[in-house]
Coordinates of C-alpha atoms and ligand atoms in Angstrom, one line a residue:
M12 CA 157.0 51.9 70.8
K13 CA 155.5 49.4 73.3
K14 CA 157.9 50.7 75.9
R15 CA 156.7 54.3 75.2
V16 CA 153.1 53.3 75.5
L17 CA 153.8 51.5 78.7
A18 CA 155.6 54.6 80.1
L19 CA 152.7 56.8 79.1
L20 CA 150.2 54.5 80.7
M21 CA 152.2 54.4 83.9
C22 CA 152.4 58.3 83.9
V23 CA 148.6 58.5 83.5
L24 CA 148.1 56.0 86.3
L25 CA 150.4 57.9 88.6
V26 CA 148.7 61.2 87.9
A27 CA 145.3 59.6 88.4
T28 CA 146.4 58.1 91.7
M29 CA 147.8 61.4 92.8
A30 CA 144.6 63.1 91.9
V31 CA 142.5 60.6 93.8
G32 CA 145.0 60.9 96.7
C33 CA 144.7 64.6 96.7
G34 CA 141.0 64.4 96.5
E35 CA 140.8 62.1 99.5
K36 CA 143.2 64.3 101.4
K37 CA 141.1 67.4 100.6
D38 CA 138.0 65.6 101.7
N39 CA 139.6 64.4 104.9
K40 CA 140.9 67.9 105.5
D41 CA 137.5 69.4 105.1
D42 CA 136.0 66.8 107.4
S43 CA 138.6 67.4 110.0
K44 CA 138.0 71.1 109.7
A45 CA 134.3 70.7 110.2
T46 CA 134.9 68.4 113.2
T47 CA 137.4 70.8 114.7
A48 CA 135.1 73.8 114.1
D49 CA 132.2 71.8 115.5
S50 CA 134.0 70.4 118.5
S51 CA 136.1 73.6 119.3
S52 CA 133.0 75.8 119.0
D53 CA 130.6 73.2 120.5
S54 CA 130.3 75.3 123.7
S55 CA 130.5 78.7 121.9
K56 CA 128.2 77.5 119.1
D57 CA 125.4 77.1 121.7
L58 CA 126.1 80.5 123.2
I59 CA 123.8 83.4 122.3
T60 CA 126.0 86.3 121.3
I61 CA 124.7 89.6 122.7
G62 CA 126.0 93.0 121.8
F63 CA 125.1 95.4 124.6
S64 CA 125.4 99.2 124.2
Q65 CA 125.4 100.7 127.7
V66 CA 124.9 104.4 128.4
G67 CA 128.1 104.8 130.5
A68 CA 129.1 104.7 134.1
E69 CA 127.7 108.0 135.2
S70 CA 125.9 106.9 138.4
D71 CA 125.8 104.2 141.1
W72 CA 122.5 103.1 139.4
R73 CA 124.3 102.6 136.1
V74 CA 127.1 100.6 137.7
A75 CA 124.4 98.3 139.4
N76 CA 122.7 98.0 136.0
T77 CA 125.9 97.0 134.2
E78 CA 126.6 94.4 137.0
S79 CA 123.2 92.9 136.7
M80 CA 123.5 92.6 132.9
K81 CA 127.0 91.1 133.1
A82 CA 126.0 88.6 135.7
A83 CA 122.9 87.4 133.8
L84 CA 124.5 87.4 130.4
S85 CA 127.4 85.2 131.4
E86 CA 128.8 82.1 129.6
E87 CA 127.5 79.9 132.4
N88 CA 124.0 81.2 131.5
G89 CA 124.5 80.5 127.8
F90 CA 125.7 83.9 126.5
K91 CA 128.7 85.5 125.0
L92 CA 128.5 89.2 125.9
I93 CA 130.1 92.0 123.9
F94 CA 129.9 95.1 126.1
A95 CA 130.3 98.6 124.8
D96 CA 130.3 101.7 127.1
A97 CA 128.9 104.7 125.2
Q98 CA 130.3 107.3 127.7
Q99 CA 126.9 109.1 127.7
K100 CA 127.2 109.8 123.9
Q101 CA 124.5 108.6 121.5
E102 CA 127.0 108.7 118.5
N103 CA 129.0 106.1 120.3
Q104 CA 125.9 103.9 120.6
T105 CA 125.2 104.2 116.9
K106 CA 128.8 103.1 116.2
A107 CA 128.6 100.2 118.6
V108 CA 125.3 99.0 117.1
R109 CA 126.9 99.0 113.6
D110 CA 129.9 97.1 115.0
F111 CA 127.5 94.5 116.5
I112 CA 125.8 94.2 113.1
S113 CA 129.1 93.6 111.3
Q114 CA 130.0 91.0 114.0
E115 CA 126.7 89.2 113.3
V116 CA 125.7 89.0 116.9
D117 CA 122.4 87.1 117.7
V118 CA 120.7 89.9 119.7
I119 CA 121.4 93.6 120.2
V120 CA 120.6 95.2 123.6
I121 CA 120.6 99.0 123.9
A122 CA 120.2 101.2 127.0
P123 CA 119.7 104.4 125.0
V124 CA 121.2 107.7 126.1
T125 CA 118.3 109.7 124.6
E126 CA 115.0 108.8 123.1
T127 CA 115.3 110.2 119.6
G128 CA 117.6 109.5 116.6
W129 CA 117.3 105.7 116.4
E130 CA 115.5 105.0 113.1
T131 CA 118.4 104.7 110.8
V132 CA 120.6 102.4 112.8
L133 CA 117.8 100.2 114.0
G134 CA 116.6 99.9 110.4
E135 CA 120.1 98.5 109.6
A136 CA 119.7 96.0 112.5
K137 CA 116.3 95.0 111.2
D138 CA 117.6 94.5 107.7
A139 CA 120.3 92.3 109.1
G140 CA 117.6 90.2 110.9
I141 CA 119.0 90.9 114.4
P142 CA 116.4 91.4 117.1
V143 CA 116.8 94.4 119.4
I144 CA 115.9 94.6 123.1
I145 CA 115.7 98.1 124.6
V146 CA 116.4 98.4 128.3
D147 CA 116.1 101.1 130.9
R148 CA 115.2 104.3 128.9
M149 CA 112.8 104.1 126.0
I150 CA 113.3 105.1 122.3
D151 CA 111.0 107.3 120.3
V152 CA 110.5 105.7 116.9
S153 CA 107.5 105.9 114.5
D154 CA 107.9 102.2 113.6
D155 CA 107.8 100.0 116.7
S156 CA 108.9 96.9 114.7
L157 CA 112.4 98.4 114.9
Y158 CA 112.7 96.7 118.3
S159 CA 111.4 93.5 119.7
C160 CA 110.7 94.6 123.3
W161 CA 111.6 97.0 126.1
V162 CA 112.2 96.5 129.8
G163 CA 112.5 99.5 132.1
S164 CA 110.9 101.9 134.6
D165 CA 107.8 104.0 134.6
F166 CA 109.7 107.3 134.8
K167 CA 106.6 109.5 134.7
Q168 CA 105.1 107.6 137.6
E169 CA 108.3 108.1 139.6
G170 CA 107.9 111.9 139.1
V171 CA 104.3 111.7 140.2
D172 CA 105.4 109.7 143.3
A173 CA 108.0 112.2 144.2
A174 CA 105.5 115.1 144.0
N175 CA 102.9 113.3 146.0
W176 CA 105.4 112.3 148.6
L177 CA 106.6 115.9 148.9
V178 CA 103.1 117.3 149.4
E179 CA 102.2 114.6 152.0
Y180 CA 105.5 115.3 153.8
M181 CA 104.9 119.0 154.0
N182 CA 101.4 118.3 155.2
K183 CA 102.7 116.1 158.0
Q184 CA 105.2 118.8 159.0
G185 CA 102.3 121.2 159.3
T186 CA 103.6 123.4 156.4
G187 CA 101.2 122.1 153.8
D188 CA 99.8 125.5 153.1
A189 CA 103.0 127.5 153.2
E190 CA 104.9 128.7 150.1
H191 CA 107.6 126.3 149.0
N192 CA 110.4 127.2 146.5
V193 CA 111.7 124.3 144.5
V194 CA 114.7 123.8 142.3
V195 CA 115.1 120.7 140.1
L196 CA 118.3 119.0 139.0
Q197 CA 117.3 117.2 135.8
G198 CA 119.1 114.2 134.3
T199 CA 120.4 114.1 130.7
I200 CA 118.0 116.2 128.7
G201 CA 116.1 114.0 126.2
S202 CA 116.5 110.8 128.1
S203 CA 113.3 109.0 129.2
A204 CA 114.4 109.3 132.8
E205 CA 114.6 113.1 132.6
I206 CA 111.5 113.5 130.4
G207 CA 109.3 111.2 132.5
R208 CA 110.4 112.5 135.9
T209 CA 110.1 116.1 134.8
K210 CA 106.7 115.6 133.4
G211 CA 105.3 113.5 136.3
F212 CA 106.7 115.9 138.9
D213 CA 105.7 119.2 137.1
E214 CA 102.2 118.1 136.2
T215 CA 101.5 116.9 139.8
I216 CA 103.0 119.8 141.7
A217 CA 101.1 122.2 139.4
G218 CA 98.0 121.1 141.2
F219 CA 99.3 122.8 144.4
T220 CA 99.7 126.5 143.8
N221 CA 101.8 127.1 146.9
Y222 CA 104.7 125.1 145.3
N223 CA 106.8 127.4 143.1
V224 CA 109.4 125.8 140.8
L225 CA 112.1 128.4 140.6
E226 CA 114.3 126.7 138.0
E227 CA 115.0 123.3 136.4
Q228 CA 118.5 122.6 135.0
T229 CA 120.4 119.5 134.0
G230 CA 123.1 118.0 136.2
E231 CA 123.7 115.2 133.6
F232 CA 123.0 112.5 136.2
T233 CA 126.5 113.0 137.7
Q234 CA 127.5 114.0 141.2
A235 CA 130.0 116.6 140.0
K236 CA 127.6 118.3 137.7
G237 CA 124.8 118.1 140.3
Q238 CA 127.1 119.9 142.8
E239 CA 128.1 122.5 140.2
V240 CA 124.4 123.3 139.3
M241 CA 123.4 123.4 142.9
E242 CA 126.2 125.9 143.7
A243 CA 124.9 128.1 140.9
F244 CA 121.3 127.8 142.2
L245 CA 122.5 128.8 145.7
K246 CA 124.2 131.9 144.3
K247 CA 121.0 132.9 142.4
Y248 CA 118.3 132.1 145.0
D249 CA 118.5 132.5 148.8
N250 CA 115.1 131.0 149.4
I251 CA 115.3 127.4 148.2
D252 CA 113.2 125.0 150.4
V253 CA 113.2 121.9 148.3
V254 CA 115.7 120.2 145.9
I255 CA 114.4 117.6 143.5
A256 CA 117.4 115.7 142.2
Q257 CA 116.5 113.3 139.4
N258 CA 119.0 110.8 140.6
D259 CA 120.9 110.0 143.9
N260 CA 124.3 111.0 142.6
M261 CA 123.1 114.5 141.7
A262 CA 121.5 114.7 145.2
F263 CA 124.9 113.8 146.8
G264 CA 126.4 116.7 144.8
A265 CA 123.6 119.0 145.9
I266 CA 124.0 118.0 149.5
D267 CA 127.7 118.8 149.4
A268 CA 126.9 122.2 147.9
L269 CA 124.3 123.0 150.5
K270 CA 126.6 122.0 153.4
A271 CA 129.4 124.2 151.9
A272 CA 126.9 127.1 151.8
G273 CA 126.2 126.6 155.5
K274 CA 122.7 125.0 155.0
T275 CA 121.5 121.8 156.6
P276 CA 120.2 119.4 153.9
G277 CA 117.4 117.2 155.1
K278 CA 116.2 120.0 157.5
D279 CA 116.6 123.5 156.1
V280 CA 116.2 122.2 152.6
V281 CA 114.2 119.0 151.8
I282 CA 116.0 116.6 149.4
V283 CA 113.9 114.5 147.2
S284 CA 115.9 112.0 145.0
F285 CA 115.5 109.1 142.6
D286 CA 117.1 105.6 142.3
A287 CA 117.3 104.4 145.9
V288 CA 120.9 103.1 145.7
K289 CA 122.6 101.9 148.9
A290 CA 124.5 105.2 149.3
A291 CA 121.1 107.0 149.3
F292 CA 120.0 104.9 152.3
D293 CA 123.3 105.9 154.1
S294 CA 122.5 109.5 153.3
M295 CA 119.0 109.2 154.6
I296 CA 120.2 107.5 157.8
A297 CA 122.7 110.4 158.2
G298 CA 119.7 112.8 157.9
D299 CA 120.9 114.5 154.7
M300 CA 118.3 113.1 152.3
N301 CA 114.5 112.9 152.9
V302 CA 113.3 110.4 150.3
S303 CA 114.5 108.4 147.3
V304 CA 112.0 107.1 144.7
E305 CA 113.2 103.8 143.5
C306 CA 114.4 103.1 140.0
N307 CA 115.1 99.4 139.7
P308 CA 118.4 98.7 137.7
L309 CA 118.2 94.9 138.0
H310 CA 117.3 94.2 134.4
G311 CA 119.8 91.4 133.6
P312 CA 117.7 88.3 134.4
R313 CA 114.7 89.6 132.4
V314 CA 116.9 90.5 129.4
A315 CA 118.5 87.1 129.5
E316 CA 115.1 85.4 129.5
L317 CA 113.8 87.6 126.6
A318 CA 116.9 87.0 124.5
K319 CA 116.5 83.2 124.9
K320 CA 112.8 83.5 124.0
L321 CA 113.6 85.6 120.9
M322 CA 116.2 83.1 119.8
A323 CA 113.7 80.3 120.2
G324 CA 111.3 82.2 117.9
E325 CA 108.8 82.8 120.7
T326 CA 106.8 86.0 120.9
V327 CA 107.5 88.2 123.9
E328 CA 105.6 91.0 125.6
K329 CA 106.5 94.2 123.9
I330 CA 106.6 96.5 127.0
Q331 CA 107.6 95.3 130.4
Y332 CA 107.9 97.5 133.5
V333 CA 110.0 96.6 136.5
E334 CA 108.6 97.0 140.1
E335 CA 109.6 100.0 142.1
G336 CA 108.9 101.6 145.5
V337 CA 109.3 104.8 147.4
Y338 CA 111.7 104.9 150.4
P339 CA 111.4 107.8 152.9
A340 CA 114.2 108.5 155.4
E341 CA 112.3 106.9 158.3
T342 CA 112.3 103.5 156.5
A343 CA 116.0 103.7 155.5
A344 CA 117.7 101.9 158.5
Q345 CA 115.3 99.0 158.3
E346 CA 115.5 98.7 154.5
L347 CA 119.2 99.1 153.9
P348 CA 120.1 95.5 154.8
N349 CA 117.6 94.3 152.1
R350 CA 119.0 96.4 149.3
Q351 CA 120.8 94.6 146.4
Y352 CA 122.3 97.7 144.8
Ligands
AHR417 O1 117.9 105.8 133.2 C1 118.0 105.6 134.5 C2 118.8 106.7 135.1 O2 120.0 106.8 134.5 C3 119.0 106.7 136.6 O3 118.1 107.3 137.4 C4 120.3 107.4 136.7 O4 121.0 107.3 137.9 C5 121.0 106.9 135.5 O5 122.2 107.6 135.2

């Protein structure tokens, strides 16, 4: 009996020792896991994870914008960037934003294709507590608490600048009072860049009754579509004096179409463009383009600064415009070496 009690006691002791041992092992394992997680993610833990939904790669401007964002939102600068190219489709952007939410990113950055259609998905980001920075084009929402801030261009002012430059140029040529027939290659319909430039140009030029806007059509901000639409315009109208291309790439397409039709762009037909990318300066130096109204794509550094401030709980300015100029052909050779994009 004594022997049986002793055996039983030893069993209890053994089980208790194993239990303590297991407990210790478990604790150790948890500690080491925490340490590993802490040390392995030490660098990544400090990084701010940004999900960036970009419009696409439709133009030189867009490529420069992507480069600026990637350079500023680098690991060396304290960021982990998840980049999503929407290929000019808003539905791809909605999907990307939902992916960012499920990945629990720290900040969402969106360069929106079009202004409308953002309420639902931005409501989801807000519910998830993720701040949203809008860059480049604007969004049209009734509740502006759906985004933290916006950085971009004054597109309407760009349109006004283009019209004023044109009127002044024609005055200098001595043809200020002559009739001028204008065609407009618009950007993506419903994008802030298209809406603002169309409104700014149309409203300003309407003050000069000798300027006749024959037609406005979208060239989707691409060179190929710009060329295609210009070819159609040339078939329809034989009296085009001015082309307003709402970006440089569409202007390059229009220039090709005009040359193929035996016209001399920059002389027979005045070419007014937007963006002021390096290739536009080459085109102006070659005499093909008359002016490019700048649209500044270098948003990266400002977005990086805003993301850091938002993560630190600081309040930021809601609306921030970038600085932009107007570059006529006669300034191109001197300005080209200074251009960053
Ligand atoms: O939203 C900015 C516009 O988008 C640029 O003018 C154009 O080149 C780009 O595609």
